[in-house]
XYZ file of C-alpha atoms in Angstrom:
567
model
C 74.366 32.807 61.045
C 71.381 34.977 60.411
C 69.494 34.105 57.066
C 68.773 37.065 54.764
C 64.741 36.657 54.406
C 63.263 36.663 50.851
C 59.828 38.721 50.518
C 58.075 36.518 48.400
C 55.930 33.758 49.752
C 54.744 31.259 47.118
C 52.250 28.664 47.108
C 54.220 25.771 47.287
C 58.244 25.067 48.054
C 59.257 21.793 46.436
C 62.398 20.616 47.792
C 64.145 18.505 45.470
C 63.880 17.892 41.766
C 64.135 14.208 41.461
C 61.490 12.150 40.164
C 59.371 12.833 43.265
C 60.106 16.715 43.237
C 59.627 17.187 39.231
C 56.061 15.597 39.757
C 54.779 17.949 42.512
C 56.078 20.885 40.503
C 54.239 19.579 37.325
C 50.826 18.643 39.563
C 51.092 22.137 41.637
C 51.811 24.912 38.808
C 48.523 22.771 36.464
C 46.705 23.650 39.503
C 47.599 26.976 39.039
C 50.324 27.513 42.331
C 53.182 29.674 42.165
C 55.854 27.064 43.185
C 59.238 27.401 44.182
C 61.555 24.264 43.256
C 64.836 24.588 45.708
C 67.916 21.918 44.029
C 70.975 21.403 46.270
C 73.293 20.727 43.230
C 73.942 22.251 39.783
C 71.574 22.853 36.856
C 72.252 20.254 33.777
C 72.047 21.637 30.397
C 70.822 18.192 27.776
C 73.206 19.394 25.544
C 76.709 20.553 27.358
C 75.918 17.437 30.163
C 74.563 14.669 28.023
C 76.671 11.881 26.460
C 75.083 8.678 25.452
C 76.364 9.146 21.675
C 80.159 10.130 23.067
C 82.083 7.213 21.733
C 84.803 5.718 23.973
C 87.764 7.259 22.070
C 86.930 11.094 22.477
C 86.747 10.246 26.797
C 90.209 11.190 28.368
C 90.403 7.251 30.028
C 88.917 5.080 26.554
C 86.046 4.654 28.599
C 87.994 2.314 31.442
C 87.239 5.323 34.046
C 89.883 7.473 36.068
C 90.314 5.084 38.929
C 92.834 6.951 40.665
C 90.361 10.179 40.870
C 87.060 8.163 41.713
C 88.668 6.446 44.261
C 89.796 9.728 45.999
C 86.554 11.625 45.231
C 83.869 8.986 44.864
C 85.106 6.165 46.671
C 81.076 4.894 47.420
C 79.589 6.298 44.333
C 82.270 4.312 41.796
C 80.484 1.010 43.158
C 77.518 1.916 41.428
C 77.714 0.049 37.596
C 75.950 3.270 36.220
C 78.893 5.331 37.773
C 80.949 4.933 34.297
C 83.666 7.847 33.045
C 80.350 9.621 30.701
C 77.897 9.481 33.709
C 80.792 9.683 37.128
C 79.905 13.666 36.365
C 76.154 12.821 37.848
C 77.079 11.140 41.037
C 77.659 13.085 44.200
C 81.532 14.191 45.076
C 81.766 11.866 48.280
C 84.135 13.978 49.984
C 81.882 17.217 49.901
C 78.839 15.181 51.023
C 79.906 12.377 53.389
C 77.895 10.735 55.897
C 78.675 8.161 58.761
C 77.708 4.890 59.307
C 76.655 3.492 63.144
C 79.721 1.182 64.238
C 76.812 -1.364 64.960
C 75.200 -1.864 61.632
C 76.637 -2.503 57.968
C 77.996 -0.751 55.705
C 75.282 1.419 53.937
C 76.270 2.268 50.081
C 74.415 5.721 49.483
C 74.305 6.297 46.407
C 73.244 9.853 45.006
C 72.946 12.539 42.107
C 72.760 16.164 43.137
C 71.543 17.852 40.422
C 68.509 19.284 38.731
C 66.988 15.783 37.864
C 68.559 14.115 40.639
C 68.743 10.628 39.843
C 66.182 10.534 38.131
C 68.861 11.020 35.103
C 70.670 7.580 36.144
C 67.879 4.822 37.068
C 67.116 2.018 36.212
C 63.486 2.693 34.086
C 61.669 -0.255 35.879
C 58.113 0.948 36.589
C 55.645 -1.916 38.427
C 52.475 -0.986 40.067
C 52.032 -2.446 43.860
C 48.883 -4.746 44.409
C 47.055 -5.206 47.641
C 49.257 -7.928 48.518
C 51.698 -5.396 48.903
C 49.967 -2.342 50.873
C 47.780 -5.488 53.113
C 51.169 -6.945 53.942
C 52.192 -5.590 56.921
C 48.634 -5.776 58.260
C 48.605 -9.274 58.042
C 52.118 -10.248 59.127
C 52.446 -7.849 61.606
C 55.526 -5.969 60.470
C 55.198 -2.408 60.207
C 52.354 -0.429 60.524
C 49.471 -0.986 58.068
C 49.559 1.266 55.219
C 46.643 4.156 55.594
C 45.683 3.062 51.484
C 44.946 0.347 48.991
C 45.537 -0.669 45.835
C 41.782 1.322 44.976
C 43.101 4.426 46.606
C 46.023 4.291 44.245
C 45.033 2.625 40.809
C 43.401 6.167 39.272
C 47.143 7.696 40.201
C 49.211 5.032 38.343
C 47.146 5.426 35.131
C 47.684 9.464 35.320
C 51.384 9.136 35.935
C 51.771 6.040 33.477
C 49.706 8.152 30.270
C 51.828 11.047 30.950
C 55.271 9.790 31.413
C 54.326 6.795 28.939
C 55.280 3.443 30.316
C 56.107 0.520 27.537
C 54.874 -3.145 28.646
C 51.867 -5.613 28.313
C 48.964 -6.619 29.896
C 49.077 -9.965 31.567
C 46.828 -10.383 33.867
C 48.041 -11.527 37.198
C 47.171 -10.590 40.449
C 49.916 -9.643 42.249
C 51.153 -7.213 39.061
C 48.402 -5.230 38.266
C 48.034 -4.534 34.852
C 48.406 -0.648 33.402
C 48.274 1.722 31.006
C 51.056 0.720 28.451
C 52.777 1.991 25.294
C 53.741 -1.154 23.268
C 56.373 -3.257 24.852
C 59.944 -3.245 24.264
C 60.095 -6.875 21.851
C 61.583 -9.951 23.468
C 64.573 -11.497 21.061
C 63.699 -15.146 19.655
C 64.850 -17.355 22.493
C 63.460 -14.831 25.240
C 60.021 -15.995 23.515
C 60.502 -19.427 23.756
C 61.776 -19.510 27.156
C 58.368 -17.773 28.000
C 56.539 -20.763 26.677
C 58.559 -23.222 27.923
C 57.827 -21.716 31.668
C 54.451 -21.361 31.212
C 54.359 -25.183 30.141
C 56.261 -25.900 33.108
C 54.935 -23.886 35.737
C 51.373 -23.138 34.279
C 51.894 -19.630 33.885
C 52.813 -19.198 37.495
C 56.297 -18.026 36.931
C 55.768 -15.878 34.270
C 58.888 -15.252 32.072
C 57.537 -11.239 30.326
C 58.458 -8.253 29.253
C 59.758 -5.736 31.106
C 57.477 -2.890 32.090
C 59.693 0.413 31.873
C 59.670 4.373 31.539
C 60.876 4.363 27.961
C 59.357 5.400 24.772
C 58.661 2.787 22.130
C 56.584 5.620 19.794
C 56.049 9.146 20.504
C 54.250 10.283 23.029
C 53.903 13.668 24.531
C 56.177 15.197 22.565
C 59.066 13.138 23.091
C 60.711 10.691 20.336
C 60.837 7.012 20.615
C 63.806 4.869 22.122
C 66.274 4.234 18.974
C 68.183 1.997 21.278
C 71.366 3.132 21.194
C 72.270 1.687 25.289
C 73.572 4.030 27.794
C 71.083 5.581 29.031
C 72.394 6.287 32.318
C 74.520 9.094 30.623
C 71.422 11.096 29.878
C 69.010 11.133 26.605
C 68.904 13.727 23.983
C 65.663 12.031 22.521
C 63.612 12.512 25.928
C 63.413 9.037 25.452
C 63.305 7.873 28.541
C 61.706 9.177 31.056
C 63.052 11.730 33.869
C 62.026 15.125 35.671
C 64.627 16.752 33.689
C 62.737 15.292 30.093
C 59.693 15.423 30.957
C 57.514 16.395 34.181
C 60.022 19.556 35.072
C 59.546 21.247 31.478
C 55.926 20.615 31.878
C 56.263 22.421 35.237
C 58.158 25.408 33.552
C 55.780 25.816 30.197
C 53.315 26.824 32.824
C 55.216 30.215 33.759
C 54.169 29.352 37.723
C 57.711 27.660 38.303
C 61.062 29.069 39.763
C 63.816 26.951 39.844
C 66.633 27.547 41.798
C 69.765 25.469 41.736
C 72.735 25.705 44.412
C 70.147 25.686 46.995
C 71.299 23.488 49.980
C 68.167 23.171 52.364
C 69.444 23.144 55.912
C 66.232 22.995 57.925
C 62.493 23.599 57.037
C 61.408 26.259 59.097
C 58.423 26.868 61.445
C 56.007 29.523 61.962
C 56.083 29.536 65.964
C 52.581 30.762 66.195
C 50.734 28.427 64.393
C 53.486 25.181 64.327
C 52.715 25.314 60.652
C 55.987 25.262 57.800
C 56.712 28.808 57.080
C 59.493 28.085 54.381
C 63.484 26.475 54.503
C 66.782 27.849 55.369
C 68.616 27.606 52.327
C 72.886 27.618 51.765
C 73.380 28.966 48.179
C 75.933 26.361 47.516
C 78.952 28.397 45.767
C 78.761 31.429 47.911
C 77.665 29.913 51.307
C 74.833 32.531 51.622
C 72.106 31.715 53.993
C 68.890 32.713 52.989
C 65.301 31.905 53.808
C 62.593 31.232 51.640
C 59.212 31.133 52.303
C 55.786 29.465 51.047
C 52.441 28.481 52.290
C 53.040 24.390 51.892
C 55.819 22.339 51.402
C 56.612 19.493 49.637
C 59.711 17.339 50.827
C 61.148 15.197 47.975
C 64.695 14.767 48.628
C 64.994 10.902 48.764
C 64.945 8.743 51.956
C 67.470 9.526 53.765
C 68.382 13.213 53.062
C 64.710 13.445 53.629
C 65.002 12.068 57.426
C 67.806 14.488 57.600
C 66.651 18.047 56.806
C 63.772 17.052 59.152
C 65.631 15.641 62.057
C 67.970 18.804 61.374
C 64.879 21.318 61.497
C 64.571 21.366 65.546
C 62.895 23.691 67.164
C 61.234 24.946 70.763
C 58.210 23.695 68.786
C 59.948 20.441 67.812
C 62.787 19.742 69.621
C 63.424 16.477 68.646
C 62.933 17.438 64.462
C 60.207 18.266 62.601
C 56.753 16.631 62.791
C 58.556 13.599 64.828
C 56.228 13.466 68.116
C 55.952 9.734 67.092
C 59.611 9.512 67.042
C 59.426 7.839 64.030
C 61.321 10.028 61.591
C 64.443 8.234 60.569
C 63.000 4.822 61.666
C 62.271 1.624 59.670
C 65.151 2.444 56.766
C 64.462 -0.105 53.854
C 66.542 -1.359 50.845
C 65.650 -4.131 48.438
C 68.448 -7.055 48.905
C 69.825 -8.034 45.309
C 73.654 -9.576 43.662
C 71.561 -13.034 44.417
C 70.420 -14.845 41.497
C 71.507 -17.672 38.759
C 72.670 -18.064 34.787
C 72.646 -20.953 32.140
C 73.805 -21.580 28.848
C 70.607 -22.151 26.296
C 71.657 -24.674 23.414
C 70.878 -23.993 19.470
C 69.764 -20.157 18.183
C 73.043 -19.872 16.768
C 71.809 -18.475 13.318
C 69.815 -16.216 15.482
C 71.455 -12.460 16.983
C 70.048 -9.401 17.941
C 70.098 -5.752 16.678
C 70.625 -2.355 18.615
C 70.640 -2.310 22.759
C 67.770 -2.882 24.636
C 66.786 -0.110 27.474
C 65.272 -3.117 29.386
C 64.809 -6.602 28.921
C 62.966 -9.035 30.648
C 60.894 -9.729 34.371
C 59.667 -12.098 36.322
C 57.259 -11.456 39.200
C 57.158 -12.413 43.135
C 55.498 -16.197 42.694
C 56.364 -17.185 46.418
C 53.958 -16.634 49.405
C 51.197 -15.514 47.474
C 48.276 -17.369 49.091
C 49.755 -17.063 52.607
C 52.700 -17.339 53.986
C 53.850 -21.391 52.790
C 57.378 -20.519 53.246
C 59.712 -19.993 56.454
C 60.040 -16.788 54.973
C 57.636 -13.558 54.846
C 56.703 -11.813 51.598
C 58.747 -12.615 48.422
C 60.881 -11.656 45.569
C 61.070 -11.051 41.809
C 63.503 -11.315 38.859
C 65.020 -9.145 36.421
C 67.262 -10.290 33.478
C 66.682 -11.673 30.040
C 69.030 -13.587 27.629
C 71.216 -12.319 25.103
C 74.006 -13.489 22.814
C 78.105 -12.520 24.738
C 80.877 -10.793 22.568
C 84.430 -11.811 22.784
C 85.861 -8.782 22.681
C 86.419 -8.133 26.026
C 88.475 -11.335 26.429
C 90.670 -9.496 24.207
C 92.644 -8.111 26.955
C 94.215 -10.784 28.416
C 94.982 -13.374 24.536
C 97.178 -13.157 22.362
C 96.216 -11.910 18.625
C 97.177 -9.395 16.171
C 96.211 -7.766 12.723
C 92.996 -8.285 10.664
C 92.157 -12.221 11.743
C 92.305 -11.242 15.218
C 90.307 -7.832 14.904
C 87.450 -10.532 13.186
C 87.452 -12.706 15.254
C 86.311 -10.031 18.151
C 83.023 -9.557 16.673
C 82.455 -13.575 17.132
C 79.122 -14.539 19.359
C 79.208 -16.475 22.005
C 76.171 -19.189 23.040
C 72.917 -17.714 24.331
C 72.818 -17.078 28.055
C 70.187 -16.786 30.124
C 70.470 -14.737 33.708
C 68.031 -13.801 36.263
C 68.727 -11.249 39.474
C 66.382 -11.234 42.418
C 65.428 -7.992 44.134
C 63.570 -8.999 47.324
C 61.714 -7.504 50.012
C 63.139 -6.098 53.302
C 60.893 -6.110 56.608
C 60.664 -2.590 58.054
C 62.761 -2.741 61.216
C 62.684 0.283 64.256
C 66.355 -0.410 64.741
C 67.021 0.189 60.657
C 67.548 4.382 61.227
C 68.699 7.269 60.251
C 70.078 10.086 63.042
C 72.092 13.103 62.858
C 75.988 12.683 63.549
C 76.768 15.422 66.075
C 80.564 15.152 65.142
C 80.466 15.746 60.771
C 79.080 18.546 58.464
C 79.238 18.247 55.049
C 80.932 20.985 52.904
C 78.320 23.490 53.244
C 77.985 22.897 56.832
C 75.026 20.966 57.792
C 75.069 18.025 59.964
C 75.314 14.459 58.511
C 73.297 11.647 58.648
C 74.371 8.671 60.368
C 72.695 5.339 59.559
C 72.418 2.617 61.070
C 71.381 -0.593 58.927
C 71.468 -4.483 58.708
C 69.642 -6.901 56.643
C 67.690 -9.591 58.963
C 67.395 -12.923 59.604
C 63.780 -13.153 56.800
C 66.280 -11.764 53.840
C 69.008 -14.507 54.736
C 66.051 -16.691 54.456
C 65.118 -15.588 51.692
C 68.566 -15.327 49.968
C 68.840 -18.783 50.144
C 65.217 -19.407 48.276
C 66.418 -17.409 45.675
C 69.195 -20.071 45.067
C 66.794 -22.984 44.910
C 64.015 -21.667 42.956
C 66.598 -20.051 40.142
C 67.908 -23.077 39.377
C 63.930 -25.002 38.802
C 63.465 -21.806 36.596
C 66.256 -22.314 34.332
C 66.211 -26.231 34.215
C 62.473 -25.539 33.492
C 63.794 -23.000 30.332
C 65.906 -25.724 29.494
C 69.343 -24.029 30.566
C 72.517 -25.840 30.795
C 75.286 -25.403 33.098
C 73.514 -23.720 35.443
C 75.149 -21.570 38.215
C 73.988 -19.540 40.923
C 76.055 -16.491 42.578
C 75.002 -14.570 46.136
C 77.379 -11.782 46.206
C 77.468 -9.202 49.297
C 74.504 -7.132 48.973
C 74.670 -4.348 51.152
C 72.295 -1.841 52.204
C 71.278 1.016 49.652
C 73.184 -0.303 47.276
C 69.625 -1.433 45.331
C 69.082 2.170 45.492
C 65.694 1.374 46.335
C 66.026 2.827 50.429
C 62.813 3.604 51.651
C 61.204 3.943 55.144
C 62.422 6.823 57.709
C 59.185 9.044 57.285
C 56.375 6.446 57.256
C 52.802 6.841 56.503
C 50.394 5.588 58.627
C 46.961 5.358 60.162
C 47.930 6.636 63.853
C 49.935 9.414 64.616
C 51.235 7.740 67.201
C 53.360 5.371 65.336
C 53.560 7.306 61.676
C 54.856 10.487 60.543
C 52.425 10.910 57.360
C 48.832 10.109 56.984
C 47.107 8.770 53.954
C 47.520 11.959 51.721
C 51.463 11.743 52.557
C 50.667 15.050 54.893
C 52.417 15.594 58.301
C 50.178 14.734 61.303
C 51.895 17.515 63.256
C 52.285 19.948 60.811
C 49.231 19.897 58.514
C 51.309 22.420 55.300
C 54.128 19.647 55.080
C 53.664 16.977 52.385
C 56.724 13.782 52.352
C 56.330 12.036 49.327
C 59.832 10.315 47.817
C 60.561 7.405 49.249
C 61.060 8.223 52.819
C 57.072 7.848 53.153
C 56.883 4.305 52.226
C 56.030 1.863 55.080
C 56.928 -1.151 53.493
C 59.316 -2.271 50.435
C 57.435 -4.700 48.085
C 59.423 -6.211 46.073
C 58.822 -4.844 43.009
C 61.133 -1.374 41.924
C 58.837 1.462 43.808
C 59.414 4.706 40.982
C 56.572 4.270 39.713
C 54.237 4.279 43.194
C 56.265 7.545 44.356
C 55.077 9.382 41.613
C 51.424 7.930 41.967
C 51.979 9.276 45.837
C 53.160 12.694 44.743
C 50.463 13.419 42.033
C 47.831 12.240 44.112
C 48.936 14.230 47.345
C 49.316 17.270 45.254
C 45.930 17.174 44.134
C 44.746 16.813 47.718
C 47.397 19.832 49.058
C 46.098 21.760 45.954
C 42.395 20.970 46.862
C 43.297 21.942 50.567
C 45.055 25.609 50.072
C 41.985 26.216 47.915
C 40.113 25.433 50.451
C 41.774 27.804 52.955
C 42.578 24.694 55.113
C 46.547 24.930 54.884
């Protein structure tokens, strides 16, 4: 099919408009580019698409989900707890966009959101800054290739992403969670504070017990109101509350008048100028007519997420690049990452009973990697952190399955149960060659492009790991003074953290990295990867927050560069 050419050529293509893409276009048109932003899926209007103040009894299903339906449509995507009957509507249609899985890994769980926003509109909100115990790991254990920047390189680039998209949390002073700039933090109940003292008695403040540090509001900032707590905020947020490209960085993109955004626009390959080798633009299927077009700029920016990322550019092949673009290290698609999780512990905490709580928290509470911190002590590598909190159960939902009827029984639902502590481990995931993403030569999706096929299994450091988790959780809650403590390890499996990363690495040799340290293709010098396909190494703490660091501070450097006549 020949692509009908379009005669402008902008300054910049951003492909994607996630949280990765809505920060290049914000960085770029400040700078004063003329950007085009290409979306694959549909544009979302706040308020036709928004519904975190739609009560259960105006949904068709009460809120319990059409479970026939998902499991026809969105038979990987209902797995995900955010995929509810408000927020299915934001989750890709799994039969239009399938992908394959290599018969000799595990099952991958790729979860998605094709729309303007991309899932930006559905995370989590968790926003940590990496330390140099993070970008000096693989360095020092040998696992991966060292990262091509440190914590210095990055530091100036958290503080300009965390003052604009205004980060709540506090200052606390250790090492291997470098502190930030922070709105006030979202308040820890009553027994959340005394389980933080209680720790730090116990472990001397080495297992910290603190607030979580997330992209919500907690005054007004920038515009945007404060967090009124009102809970789902997966289903979207009238308030601009919370933070997402659709809130916040894509409107400052658009107030600019330098910004076109097109929705629809399926990117099949990124094209190549065959004189020069350099990106000339992107084939793009208008996705309700099927029209091929080509656009063109003088850079682009890749931000479709990890592994759609690996496969527009294994898809993009050429005489120039036959085995996908900028892959003469054969790395692009390699080392595919995913935080393990579902591994973690609970316990009752005795007395509070006079005590409750009021509205629904965005976030609650965190604790931070305290393992392998001063070397490797364990028979594991790297570490592991904690999400969770403690709250006060309902009844209600027990209502289901005993008996009861009239006013007594209607009472008696809005009875609180004891105060329960619960903490979830996220934990690193060595980068692995054999972890990949390639192109299935035998599936297209609905718009015709080639599928990715990935090929994934969690190794024998995270089973090691795992197993930590179970022994450590339990000292941390008979140190908070829980009772009947249990653990759980439920079958975590790849992507579904929703933290993949890896496939288009940076790196310090071009040899054995796809991206140097300014996130710019070493073979094709206009081509900028910065979601999460760039990252050559998983941390363990959430990663948001360093993509967007990466993005602004790459498109300051690409900026810098075109001015410069060097792109």
């Amino acid at each position: 099919m020949v692509a009908v050419q379009s005669p402008k050529i902008y300054d910049a293509m951003v492909i994607g408009s996630g949280i990765t893409g809505g920060w290049a276009a914000k960085e770029l048109t400040e700078k004063g580019l003329e950007v085009l932003v290409l979306e694959a899926g549909r544009n979302i209007v706040p308020a036709r698409d928004y519904s975190e103040h739609v009560p259960p009894w105006e949904v068709q299903f009460r809120g319990l989900k059409d479970h026939r339906k998902l499991a026809e449509e969105q038979p990987v995507q209902r797995l995900a707890g955010a995929c509810d009957e408000w927020a299915s509507k934001f989750f890709v249609n799994d039969l239009d966009n399938p992908y394959s899985t290599h018969p000799e890994g595990d099952e991958f769980r790729w979860i998605r959101g094709r729309q303007v926003g991309g899932r930006s509109i559905m995370w989590g909100r968790q926003s940590y800054r990496w330390s140099d115990l993070d970008f000096e790991a693989n360095a020092k254990d040998g696992y991966g290739v060292d990262w091509p920047i440190r914590y210095r390189d990055l530091a100036p680039w958290y503080d300009h992403v965390e003052d604009f998209a205004g980060i709540c949390g506090q200052n606390e002073g250790l090492a291997q969670l470098p502190d930030g700039k922070f709105l006030p933090p979202i308040e820890m109940n009553c027994v959340e504070k005394e389980v933080r003292g209680r720790l730090d008695k116990a472990f001397g403040g080495a297992r910290r017990f603190m607030h979580a540090r997330a992209a919500v509001l907690t005054k007004a900032h920038k515009g945007r109101r404060a967090c009124h707590y009102c809970g789902p905020c997966r289903r979207g947020c009238m308030t601009r509350s919370y933070f997402s490209s659709l809130n916040s960085t894509l409107p400052a993109a658009q107030a600019t008048g330098r910004m076109t955004l097109r929705p629809h626009s399926v990117v099949r390959e990124i094209t190549v100028d065959p004189r020069t080798g350099k990106a000339r633009g992107a084939t793009v299927i208008d996705g309700r007519t099927l029209e091929t077009r080509e656009f063109r700029a003088r850079m682009v920016f890749l931000c479709t997420s990890t592994v759609e990322s690996a496969r527009i550019l294994l898809n993009s092949r050429s005489a120039t690049f036959p085995d996908g673009l900028a892959n003469s290290s054969g790395q692009v698609g390699r080392n595919l990452m995913d935080h393990f999780f579902q591994v973690g512990g609970s316990g009752l905490i005795e007395g509070f009973l006079d005590k409750t709580t009021f509205g629904r928290r965005p976030n609650a509470c965190y604790m931070p990697r305290y393992v392998n911190l001063d070397g490797e002590g364990s028979d594991f590598l790297r570490g592991y952190g904690f999400q969770g909190g403690v709250n006060r159960g309902t009844t209600w939902r027990s209502a289901t399955t005993r008996p009861g009827f009239g006013a007594d029984f209607k009472h008696s639902l809005r009875e609180q149960g004891p105060w329960r502590m619960r903490l979830v481990a996220f934990g690193e995931c060595l980068p692995n060659p054999d972890n990949r993403v390639e192109i299935d030569p035998d599936v297209v999706d609905k718009w015709g492009v080639p599928v990715p096929r990935i090929h994934m299994r969690f190794g024998e450091n995270e089973e090691l790991m795992r197993a930590d988790v179970k022994k450590t959780v339990v000292e941390t809650l008979e140190a908070a003074g829980a009772k009947k403590i249990s653990t759980f390890d439920r079958e975590s499996k790849p992507g579904f953290a929703i933290h993949e990363m890896g496939t288009v690495r940076m790196g310090r040799d071009k040899r054995t990295s796809v991206l140097n340290g300014n996130n710019q293709a070493w073979d094709v010098t206009n081509l900028f990867v910065t979601d999460g396909s760039c990252m050559a190494s998983t941390a363990w703490q959430n990663p948001s927050l360093t993509y967007m660091a990466l993005t602004a501070r790459a498109a300051d450097y690409a900026a810098r560069q075109l001015g410069d006549g060097q792109l």
